[in-house]
XYZ file of C-alpha atoms in Angstrom:
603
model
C 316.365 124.278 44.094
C 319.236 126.881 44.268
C 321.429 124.184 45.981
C 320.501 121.583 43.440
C 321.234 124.023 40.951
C 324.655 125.120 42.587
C 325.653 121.745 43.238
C 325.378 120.703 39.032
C 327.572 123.746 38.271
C 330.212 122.497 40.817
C 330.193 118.850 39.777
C 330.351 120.146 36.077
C 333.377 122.341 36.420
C 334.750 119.773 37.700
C 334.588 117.388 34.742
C 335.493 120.104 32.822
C 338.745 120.435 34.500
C 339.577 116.391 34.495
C 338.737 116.428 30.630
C 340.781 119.581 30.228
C 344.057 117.918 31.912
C 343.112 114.807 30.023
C 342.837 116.328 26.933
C 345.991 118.334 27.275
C 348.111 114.952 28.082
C 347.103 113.604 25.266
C 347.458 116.563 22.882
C 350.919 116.266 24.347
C 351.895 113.033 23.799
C 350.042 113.115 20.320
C 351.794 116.341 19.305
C 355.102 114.241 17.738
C 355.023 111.905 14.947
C 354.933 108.073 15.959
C 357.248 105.584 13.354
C 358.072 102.244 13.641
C 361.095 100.486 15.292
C 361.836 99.312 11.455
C 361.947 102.786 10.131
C 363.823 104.114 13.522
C 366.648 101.450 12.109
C 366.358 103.258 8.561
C 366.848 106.847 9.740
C 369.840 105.856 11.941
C 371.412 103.735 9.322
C 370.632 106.590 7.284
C 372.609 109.245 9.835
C 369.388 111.192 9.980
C 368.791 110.848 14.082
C 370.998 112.854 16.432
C 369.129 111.962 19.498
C 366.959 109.688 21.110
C 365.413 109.897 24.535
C 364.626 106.843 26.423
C 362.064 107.042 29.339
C 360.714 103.472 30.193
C 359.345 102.044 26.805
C 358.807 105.387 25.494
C 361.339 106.675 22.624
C 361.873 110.263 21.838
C 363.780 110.374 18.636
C 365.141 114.381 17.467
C 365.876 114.223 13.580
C 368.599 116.098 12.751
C 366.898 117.662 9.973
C 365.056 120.684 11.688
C 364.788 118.797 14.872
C 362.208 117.137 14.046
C 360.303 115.141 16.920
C 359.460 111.412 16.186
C 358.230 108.889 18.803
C 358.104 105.054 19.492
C 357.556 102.325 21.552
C 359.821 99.181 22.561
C 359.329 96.298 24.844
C 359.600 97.034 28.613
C 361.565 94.234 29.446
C 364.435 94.891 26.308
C 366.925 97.570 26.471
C 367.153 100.150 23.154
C 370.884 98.784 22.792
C 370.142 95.079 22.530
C 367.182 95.926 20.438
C 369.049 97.901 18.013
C 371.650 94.997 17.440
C 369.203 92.633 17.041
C 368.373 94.698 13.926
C 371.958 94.625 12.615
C 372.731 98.037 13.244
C 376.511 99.162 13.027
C 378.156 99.754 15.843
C 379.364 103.527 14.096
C 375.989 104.129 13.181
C 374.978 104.042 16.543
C 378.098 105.456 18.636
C 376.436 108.820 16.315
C 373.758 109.140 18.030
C 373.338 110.706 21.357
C 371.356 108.342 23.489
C 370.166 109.777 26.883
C 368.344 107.512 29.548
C 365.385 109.588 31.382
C 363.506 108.558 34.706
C 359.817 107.414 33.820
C 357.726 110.213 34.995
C 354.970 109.341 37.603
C 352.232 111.376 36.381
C 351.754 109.511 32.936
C 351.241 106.164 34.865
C 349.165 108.075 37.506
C 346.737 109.731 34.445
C 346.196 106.704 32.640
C 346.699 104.043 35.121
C 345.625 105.060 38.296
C 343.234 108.009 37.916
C 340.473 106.500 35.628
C 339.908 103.875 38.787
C 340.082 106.466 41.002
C 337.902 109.096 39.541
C 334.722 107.747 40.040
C 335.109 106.962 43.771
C 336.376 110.463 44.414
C 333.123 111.671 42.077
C 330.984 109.469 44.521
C 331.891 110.634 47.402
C 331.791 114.067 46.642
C 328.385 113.592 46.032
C 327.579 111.640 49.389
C 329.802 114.685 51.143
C 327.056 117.499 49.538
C 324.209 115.527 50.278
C 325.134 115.238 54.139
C 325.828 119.098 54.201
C 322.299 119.632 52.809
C 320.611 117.409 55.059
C 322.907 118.754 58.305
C 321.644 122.423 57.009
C 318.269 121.095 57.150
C 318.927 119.904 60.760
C 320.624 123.302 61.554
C 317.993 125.621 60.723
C 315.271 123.503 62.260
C 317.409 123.581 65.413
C 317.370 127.704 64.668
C 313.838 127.781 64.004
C 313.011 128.910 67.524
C 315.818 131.687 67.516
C 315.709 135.362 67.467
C 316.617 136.782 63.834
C 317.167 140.337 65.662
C 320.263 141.848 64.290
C 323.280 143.857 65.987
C 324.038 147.221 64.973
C 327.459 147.593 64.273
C 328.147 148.960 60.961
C 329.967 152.728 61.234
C 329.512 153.645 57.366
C 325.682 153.706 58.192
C 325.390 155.196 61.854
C 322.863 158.420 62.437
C 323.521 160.529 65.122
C 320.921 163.307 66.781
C 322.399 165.890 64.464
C 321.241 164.110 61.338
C 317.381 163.802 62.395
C 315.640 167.287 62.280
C 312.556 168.101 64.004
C 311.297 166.166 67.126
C 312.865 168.130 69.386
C 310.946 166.608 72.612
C 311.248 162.883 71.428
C 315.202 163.388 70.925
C 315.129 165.220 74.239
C 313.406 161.829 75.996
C 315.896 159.173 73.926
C 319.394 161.222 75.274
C 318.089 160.866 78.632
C 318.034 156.753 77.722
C 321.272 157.295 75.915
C 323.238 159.402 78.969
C 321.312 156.888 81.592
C 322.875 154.025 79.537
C 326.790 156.478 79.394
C 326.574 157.593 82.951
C 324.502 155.325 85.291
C 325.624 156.637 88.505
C 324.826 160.016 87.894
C 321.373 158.845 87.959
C 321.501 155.927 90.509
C 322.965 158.527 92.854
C 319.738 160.082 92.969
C 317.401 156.714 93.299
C 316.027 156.679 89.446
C 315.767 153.555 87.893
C 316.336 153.013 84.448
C 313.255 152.811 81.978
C 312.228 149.625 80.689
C 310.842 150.285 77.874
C 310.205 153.895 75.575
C 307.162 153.897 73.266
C 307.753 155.906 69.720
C 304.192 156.560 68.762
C 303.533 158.604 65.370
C 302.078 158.943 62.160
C 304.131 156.151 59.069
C 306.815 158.330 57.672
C 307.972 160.339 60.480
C 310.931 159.262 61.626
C 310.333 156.802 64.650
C 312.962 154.139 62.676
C 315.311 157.305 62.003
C 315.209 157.996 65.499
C 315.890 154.414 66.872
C 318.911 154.497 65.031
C 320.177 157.760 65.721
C 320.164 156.262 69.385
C 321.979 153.402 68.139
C 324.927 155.629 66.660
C 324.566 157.652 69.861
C 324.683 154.759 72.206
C 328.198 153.289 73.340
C 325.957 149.715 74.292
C 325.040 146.889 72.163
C 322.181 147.863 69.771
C 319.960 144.512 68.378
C 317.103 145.534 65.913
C 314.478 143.384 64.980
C 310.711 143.474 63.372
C 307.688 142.447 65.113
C 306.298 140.433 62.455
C 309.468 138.068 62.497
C 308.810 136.952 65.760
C 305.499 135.193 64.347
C 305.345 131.839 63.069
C 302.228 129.427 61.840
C 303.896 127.219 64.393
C 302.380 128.033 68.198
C 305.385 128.367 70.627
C 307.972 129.890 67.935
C 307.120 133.310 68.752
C 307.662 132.797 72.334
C 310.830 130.984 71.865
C 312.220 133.586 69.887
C 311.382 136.170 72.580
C 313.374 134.411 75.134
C 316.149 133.879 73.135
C 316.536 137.766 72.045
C 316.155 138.384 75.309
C 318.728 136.048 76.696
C 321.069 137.402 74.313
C 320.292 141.104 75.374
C 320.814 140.225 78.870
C 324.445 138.537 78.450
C 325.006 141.827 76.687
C 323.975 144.193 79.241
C 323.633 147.041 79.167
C 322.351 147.467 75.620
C 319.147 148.152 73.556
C 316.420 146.322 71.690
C 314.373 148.237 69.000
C 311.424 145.909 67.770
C 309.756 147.863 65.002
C 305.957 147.985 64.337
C 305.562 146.624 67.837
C 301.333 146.675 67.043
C 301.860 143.050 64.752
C 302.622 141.391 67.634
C 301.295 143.549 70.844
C 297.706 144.242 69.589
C 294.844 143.615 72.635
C 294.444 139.695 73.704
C 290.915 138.377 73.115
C 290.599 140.495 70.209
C 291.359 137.747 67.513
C 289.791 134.912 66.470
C 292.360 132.498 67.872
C 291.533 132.623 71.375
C 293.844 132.068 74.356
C 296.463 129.743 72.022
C 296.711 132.006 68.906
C 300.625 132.791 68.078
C 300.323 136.107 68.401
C 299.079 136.358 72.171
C 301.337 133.456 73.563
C 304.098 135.935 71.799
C 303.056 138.920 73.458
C 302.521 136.933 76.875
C 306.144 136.349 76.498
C 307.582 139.597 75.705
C 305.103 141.051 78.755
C 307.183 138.306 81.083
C 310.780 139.251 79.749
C 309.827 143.216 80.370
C 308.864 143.206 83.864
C 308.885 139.841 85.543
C 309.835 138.872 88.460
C 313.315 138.891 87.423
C 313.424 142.557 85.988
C 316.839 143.462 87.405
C 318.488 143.584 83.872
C 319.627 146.538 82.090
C 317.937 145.835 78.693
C 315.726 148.749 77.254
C 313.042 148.155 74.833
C 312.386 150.970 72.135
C 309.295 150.003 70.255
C 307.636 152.111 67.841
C 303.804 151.751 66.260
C 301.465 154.179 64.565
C 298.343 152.283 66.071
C 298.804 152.407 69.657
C 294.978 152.386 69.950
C 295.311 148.686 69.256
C 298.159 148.010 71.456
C 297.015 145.700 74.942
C 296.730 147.594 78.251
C 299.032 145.303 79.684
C 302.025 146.375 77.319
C 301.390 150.097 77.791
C 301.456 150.621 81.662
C 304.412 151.744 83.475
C 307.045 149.344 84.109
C 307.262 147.860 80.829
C 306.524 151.091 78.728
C 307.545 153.542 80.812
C 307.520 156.144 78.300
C 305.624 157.067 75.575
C 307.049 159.469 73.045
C 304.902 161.353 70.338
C 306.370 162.007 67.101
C 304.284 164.375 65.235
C 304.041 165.760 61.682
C 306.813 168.512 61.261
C 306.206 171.818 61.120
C 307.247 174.712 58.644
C 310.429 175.039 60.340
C 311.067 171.125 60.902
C 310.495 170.655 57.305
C 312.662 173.095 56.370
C 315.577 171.754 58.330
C 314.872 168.083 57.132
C 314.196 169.254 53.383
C 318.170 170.683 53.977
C 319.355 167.166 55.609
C 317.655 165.395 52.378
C 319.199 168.185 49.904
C 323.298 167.106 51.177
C 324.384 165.401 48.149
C 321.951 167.129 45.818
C 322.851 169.827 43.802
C 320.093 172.774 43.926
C 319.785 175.539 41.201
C 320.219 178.950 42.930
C 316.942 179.710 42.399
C 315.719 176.873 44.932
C 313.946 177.949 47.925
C 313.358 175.188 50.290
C 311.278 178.009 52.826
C 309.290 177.613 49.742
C 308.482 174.396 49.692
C 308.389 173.887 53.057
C 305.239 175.774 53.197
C 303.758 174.373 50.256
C 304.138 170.939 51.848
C 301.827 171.007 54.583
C 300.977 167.425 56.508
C 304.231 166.044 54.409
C 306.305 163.692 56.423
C 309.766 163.147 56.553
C 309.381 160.503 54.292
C 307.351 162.315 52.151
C 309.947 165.117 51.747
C 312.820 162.844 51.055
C 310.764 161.613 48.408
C 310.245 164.757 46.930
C 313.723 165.547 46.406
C 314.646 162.601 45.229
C 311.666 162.527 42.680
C 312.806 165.836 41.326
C 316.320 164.706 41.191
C 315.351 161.632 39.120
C 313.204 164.711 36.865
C 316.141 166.279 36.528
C 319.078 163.603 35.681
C 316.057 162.604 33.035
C 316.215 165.794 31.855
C 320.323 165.392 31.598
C 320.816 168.521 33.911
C 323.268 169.198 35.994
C 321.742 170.847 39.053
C 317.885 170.048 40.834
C 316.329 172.996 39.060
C 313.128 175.138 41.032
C 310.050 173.885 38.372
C 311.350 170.328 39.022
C 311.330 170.650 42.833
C 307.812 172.373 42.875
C 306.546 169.414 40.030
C 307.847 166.929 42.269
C 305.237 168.314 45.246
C 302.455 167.463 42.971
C 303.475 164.588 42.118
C 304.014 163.304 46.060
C 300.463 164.811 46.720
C 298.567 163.452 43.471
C 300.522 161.354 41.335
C 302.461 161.652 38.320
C 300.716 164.063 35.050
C 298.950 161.504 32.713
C 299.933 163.059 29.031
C 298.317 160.499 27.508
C 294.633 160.556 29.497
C 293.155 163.422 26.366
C 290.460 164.668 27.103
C 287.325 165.450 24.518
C 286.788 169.252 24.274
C 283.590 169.272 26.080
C 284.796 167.245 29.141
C 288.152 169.676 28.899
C 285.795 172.482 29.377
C 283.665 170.727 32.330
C 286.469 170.297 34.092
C 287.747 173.595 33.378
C 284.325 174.844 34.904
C 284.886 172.593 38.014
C 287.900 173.905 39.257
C 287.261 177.577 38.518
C 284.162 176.470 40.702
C 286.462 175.168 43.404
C 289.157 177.948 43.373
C 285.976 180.702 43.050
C 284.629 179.545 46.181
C 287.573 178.969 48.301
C 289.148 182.713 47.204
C 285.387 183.969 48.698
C 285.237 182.664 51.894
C 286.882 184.220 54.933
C 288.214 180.414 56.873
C 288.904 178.443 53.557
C 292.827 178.384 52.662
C 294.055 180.334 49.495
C 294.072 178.563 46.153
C 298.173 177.957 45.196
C 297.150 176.579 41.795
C 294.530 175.446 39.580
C 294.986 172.848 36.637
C 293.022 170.559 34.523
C 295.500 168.240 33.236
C 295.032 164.909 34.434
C 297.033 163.857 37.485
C 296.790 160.155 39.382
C 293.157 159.430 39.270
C 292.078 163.270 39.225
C 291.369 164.705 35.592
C 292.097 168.233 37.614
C 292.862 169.838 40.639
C 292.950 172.721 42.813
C 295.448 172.915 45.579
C 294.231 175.137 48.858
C 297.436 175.454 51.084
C 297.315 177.138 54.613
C 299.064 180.431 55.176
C 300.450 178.702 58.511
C 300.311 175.278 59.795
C 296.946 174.277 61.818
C 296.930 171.867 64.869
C 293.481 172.770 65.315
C 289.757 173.669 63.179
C 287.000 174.928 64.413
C 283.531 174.699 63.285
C 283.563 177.874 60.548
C 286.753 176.131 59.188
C 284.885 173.051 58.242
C 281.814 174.742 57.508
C 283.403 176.333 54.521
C 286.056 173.570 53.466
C 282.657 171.620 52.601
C 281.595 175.105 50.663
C 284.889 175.062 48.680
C 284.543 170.947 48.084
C 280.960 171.123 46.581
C 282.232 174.156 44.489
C 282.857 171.930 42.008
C 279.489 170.380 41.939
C 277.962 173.434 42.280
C 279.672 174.772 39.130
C 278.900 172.011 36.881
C 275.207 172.527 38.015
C 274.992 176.249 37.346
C 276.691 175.923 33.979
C 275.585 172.749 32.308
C 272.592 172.191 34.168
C 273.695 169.010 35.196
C 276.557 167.072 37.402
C 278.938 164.540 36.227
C 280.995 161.997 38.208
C 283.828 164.106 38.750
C 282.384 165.339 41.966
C 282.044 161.912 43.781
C 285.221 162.236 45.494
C 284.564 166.230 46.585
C 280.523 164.767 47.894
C 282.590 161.743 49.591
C 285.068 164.079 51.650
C 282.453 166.479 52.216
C 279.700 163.951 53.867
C 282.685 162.712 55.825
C 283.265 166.177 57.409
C 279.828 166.507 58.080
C 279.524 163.183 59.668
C 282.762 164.087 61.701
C 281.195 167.356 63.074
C 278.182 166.046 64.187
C 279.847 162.606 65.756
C 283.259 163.155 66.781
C 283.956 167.257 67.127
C 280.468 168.032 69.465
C 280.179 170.855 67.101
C 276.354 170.038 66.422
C 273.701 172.332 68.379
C 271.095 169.623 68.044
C 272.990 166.852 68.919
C 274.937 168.500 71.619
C 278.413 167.759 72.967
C 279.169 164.411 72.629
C 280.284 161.605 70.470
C 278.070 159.270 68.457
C 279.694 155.218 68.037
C 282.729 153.532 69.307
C 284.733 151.539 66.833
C 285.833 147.988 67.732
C 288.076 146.568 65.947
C 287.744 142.919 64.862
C 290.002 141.374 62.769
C 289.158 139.037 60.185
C 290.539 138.638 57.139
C 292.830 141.832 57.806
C 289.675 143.993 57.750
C 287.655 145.690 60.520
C 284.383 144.712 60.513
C 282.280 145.944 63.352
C 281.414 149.575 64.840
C 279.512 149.319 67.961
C 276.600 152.125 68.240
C 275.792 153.521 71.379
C 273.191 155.641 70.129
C 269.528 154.504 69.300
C 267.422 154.669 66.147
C 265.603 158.055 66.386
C 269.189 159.450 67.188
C 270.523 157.871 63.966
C 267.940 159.702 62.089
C 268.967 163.202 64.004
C 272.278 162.466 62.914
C 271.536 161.089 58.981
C 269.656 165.005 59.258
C 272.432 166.919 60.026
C 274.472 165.408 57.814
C 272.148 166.204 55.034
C 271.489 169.790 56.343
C 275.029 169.967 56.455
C 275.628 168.918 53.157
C 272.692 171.541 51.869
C 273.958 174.313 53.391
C 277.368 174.255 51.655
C 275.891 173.661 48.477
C 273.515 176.529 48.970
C 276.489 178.748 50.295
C 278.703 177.458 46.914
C 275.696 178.101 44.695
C 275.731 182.192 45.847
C 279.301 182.425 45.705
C 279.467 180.992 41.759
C 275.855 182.945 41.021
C 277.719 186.471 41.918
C 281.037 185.906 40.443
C 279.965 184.299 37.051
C 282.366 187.015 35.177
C 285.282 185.494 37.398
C 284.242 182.022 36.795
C 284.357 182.802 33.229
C 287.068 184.619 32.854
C 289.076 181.795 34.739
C 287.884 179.097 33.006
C 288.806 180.886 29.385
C 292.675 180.779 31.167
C 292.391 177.288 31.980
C 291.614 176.336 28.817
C 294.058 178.806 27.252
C 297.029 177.789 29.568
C 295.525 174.770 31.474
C 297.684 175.770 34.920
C 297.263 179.099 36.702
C 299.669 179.467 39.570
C 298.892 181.377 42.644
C 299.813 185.141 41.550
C 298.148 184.724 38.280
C 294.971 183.335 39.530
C 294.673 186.463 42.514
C 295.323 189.149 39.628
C 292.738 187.098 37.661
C 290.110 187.378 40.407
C 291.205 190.943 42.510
């Protein structure tokens, strides 16, 4: 349709410059007046011409009053002088007048003789010409259809370098190895080591395993092709395969170089898995890129860099050594890594003084990189709204907020009595989670509505945890059914605000009893084995190795679980009422309590 469309434009400027030189030829010619031979004899028996201009039949007569233009026509085969004398005029009269004899021009005779016969062929084939080129594009891309679409690195304005990805210190540690192997072979073929085949980046979405890939292609002095594992995928079987070989083939006349193939899972995930069987697009893909890795021709200098964040679903086959020989963990930054990446992502930005990114690095806990570069640039949209001229500190500090939870809704009002229920449910939550020794302290409490939350309390770790144990959970479920718990004691009655704390709550009991071995009764061990089938994009089985009575054992400690941490928030909100109260009269006064307001509240 676009070529269709581009095509009429082209054919139509076209006519409109034909009728434009047509048009200007004859406002031209048409410009003059045109007399008579008759009255031509009159004005020079008259003495009024000083001039006339003869080109072929055409006449040009110049009036000697003003100048004035005048033209004629005469017969082609009679010459002005014999035409004049056949109308009597005296030989003075006409010695008067300056008579110059012109060469016809060839472009009048080519615009009206020649080019109205010879417009439409050149119109015609024009046409034929653009038709051919869209059906030889046609040909070409079907002829391309089996070809790689990777891409080659090249541009300098947007190379990364080590220096410009914070954090990761171990996985930037494992890619300069690749990148000096690839600078100075010898040093390491001195020695016997053989160069990698492929490096696995394996992390959470958002931290960096793209960044990274690219920092090794503005690090690398080799040929750098990039491409996604989804585009290697076609409805067609064979494509995928074909397009394999071919990036290959091209990585191999440029070695040594480097192939990244991002989200590696949409193509690598475990054969026999789908619903295709041993012909489905994605496996005879996979087959292909297992071949080109380590064959039985797997001299080649080509490295693979790869990167997932569902290895679990990646086949055996593509993880063992000698295709992946490495597999690098990128992990969620901590305090310090976000600091230094919250300072990469603030170049550019102009920060009030009063911004402390130590600040915010610790009250973004379990942020990613990507998460943090959206939270400055968030609160540097907030403030160019704002028409300021710096990133001031309340922006930065909304902008967590609204990464965690959303943007505030002004408009979601709430009635006076649900105002003060939800008032009553946070106090509930930040009550409970000040009280017990292994919850985190409360940072804020609010009840204006935020994303899908008509409140909130954030709980924010003095210092970053890789690990919980069992008292951590015991009272994170405490602080999450505070909120029930509240509402109960107060009104005598829950509302549905509390489905999503009795949702994350069951799911940490559930977790403790089958995953974390942390339940006495049911000893150390796990409980069910997830397989994933894929159907429809959904998973949709979860094998149980476990039998019925021991699914009942389990569906009771859930429950007992669950009990005890309402029992334990219960006590909490029971003996500090006056706090409760005294909170909740603040939230509805001020509707946000920060962190320093809320401990002098409750000391």
């Amino acid at each position: 349709m676009k070529n269709i469309i581009k095509n009429f434009i082209i054919f139509f400027l076209i006519f409109a410059v034909i009728a434009g030189i047509f048009s200007f030829y004859d406002s031209k010619k048409n410009s003059a007046e045109q007399i008579s031979i008759a009255k031509l004899v009159q004005e020079i028996n008259a003495e009024q011409v000083s001039k006339i201009e003869v080109s072929g039949n055409n006449l040009t007569i110049t009036l000697k009053d003003n100048n004035k233009k005048q033209i004629t026509k005469k017969e082609i085969s009679e010459s002005l002088s014999s035409l004049l004398k056949n109308y009597d005029v005296p030989t003075d009269k006409l010695a008067a007048v300056d008579i110059s004899i012109q060469d016809e021009p060839n472009s009048g005779f080519f615009v009206t003789t020649i080019l109205p016969f010879l417009l439409p062929i050149i119109i015609i084939i024009g046409l034929i010409w653009f038709m051919m080129r869209q059906v030889q594009g046609v040909n070409s891309r079907a002829m391309s259809f089996g070809q790689s679409g990777a891409k080659l690195a090249g541009d300098q304005k947007t190379k990364v370098n080590f220096g410009e990805v914070a954090g990761a210190k171990e996985a930037k540690e494992d890619l300069k190895e690749i990148v000096d192997f690839l600078k100075q072979p010898q040093k390491f073929l001195a020695l016997g080591a053989k160069i990698p085949k492929g490096v696995l980046l394996l992390g959470a979405p958002g931290t960096g395993k793209t960044l990274l890939a690219r920092a090794v292609a503005g690090e690398a002095k080799v040929p750098f092709f990039h491409i996604s594992g989804s585009e290697f995928v076609e409805m067609f079987v064979g494509v995928g395969a074909s397009r394999v070989r071919d990036l290959f083939k091209k990585a191999k006349k440029s070695a040594p170089c480097l192939i990244f193939i991002d989200e590696i899972d949409a193509v690598g995930r475990q054969r026999g898995a789908g619903l295709g069987g041993s012909h489905d697009e994605r496996e005879q893909t996979l087959n292909q890129i297992l071949v080109e890795m380590d064959g039985f021709d797997n001299k080649t200098n080509v490295i693979v860099i790869a990167a997932t964040n569902r290895p679990d679903v990646l086949d055996p086959a593509l993880l063992r050594p000698g295709r992946f020989d490495r597999q690098v963990v990128i992990d969620l930054p901590d305090i310090n890594d976000r600091e230094n990446i919250l300072k990469i992502h603030a170049r550019g930005k102009p920060l009030a003084e009063d911004v402390d990114l130590r600040l915010v690095a610790q009250r973004t806990p379990g942020f990613s990189g990507a998460d943090l570069e959206n939270l400055l640039n968030e609160a540097a949209i907030m403030s160019a709204k704002a028409n300021a001229k710096t990133i001031s500190r309340e922006n930065v500090l909304e902008s967590i907020e609204r990464v965690m939870l959303g943007r505030q809704r002004k408009s979601h009002i709430l009635s006076e009595r649900e105002k003060k229920i939800t008032a009553y449910h946070e106090a509930g939550h930040a009550i409970v989670a000040h009280s017990l020794p292994h919850a985190d302290p409360v940072h804020k409490v609010s009840i204006i509505a935020r994303g899908r939350a008509a409140g909130y309390t954030i709980n924010l770790p003095d210092e970053d945890k890789k690990m919980h144990t069992y008292s951590d959970f015991i009272d994170d479920m405490a602080v999450l059914l505070g909120g029930y718990a509240s509402e109960q004691t107060f009104f005598g009655e829950v509302t549905t605000g509390a489905s999503n704390d009795l949702k994350r709550a069951t799911q940490i009991a559930k977790q403790i009893s089958t995953q974390f071995g942390m339940n006495k009764k049911l000893g150390p061990r796990t409980f069910g084995e997830k397989e994933e089938m894929i159907f429809l994009g959904k998973e949709i089985h979860e094998r149980r190795d476990y039998s019925e009575k021991t699914a009942e054992a389990i569906d009771d400690e859930v429950s007992k679980y669950i009990d005890e941490a309402l029992h334990t928030a219960l006590r909490i909100i029971k003996e500090k009422t006056d706090k409760i109260e005294k909170l909740v009269a603040e939230l509805v006064k001020k509707e946000t309590i920060e962190k320093q307001e809320f401990e002098a509240l409750v000391a």
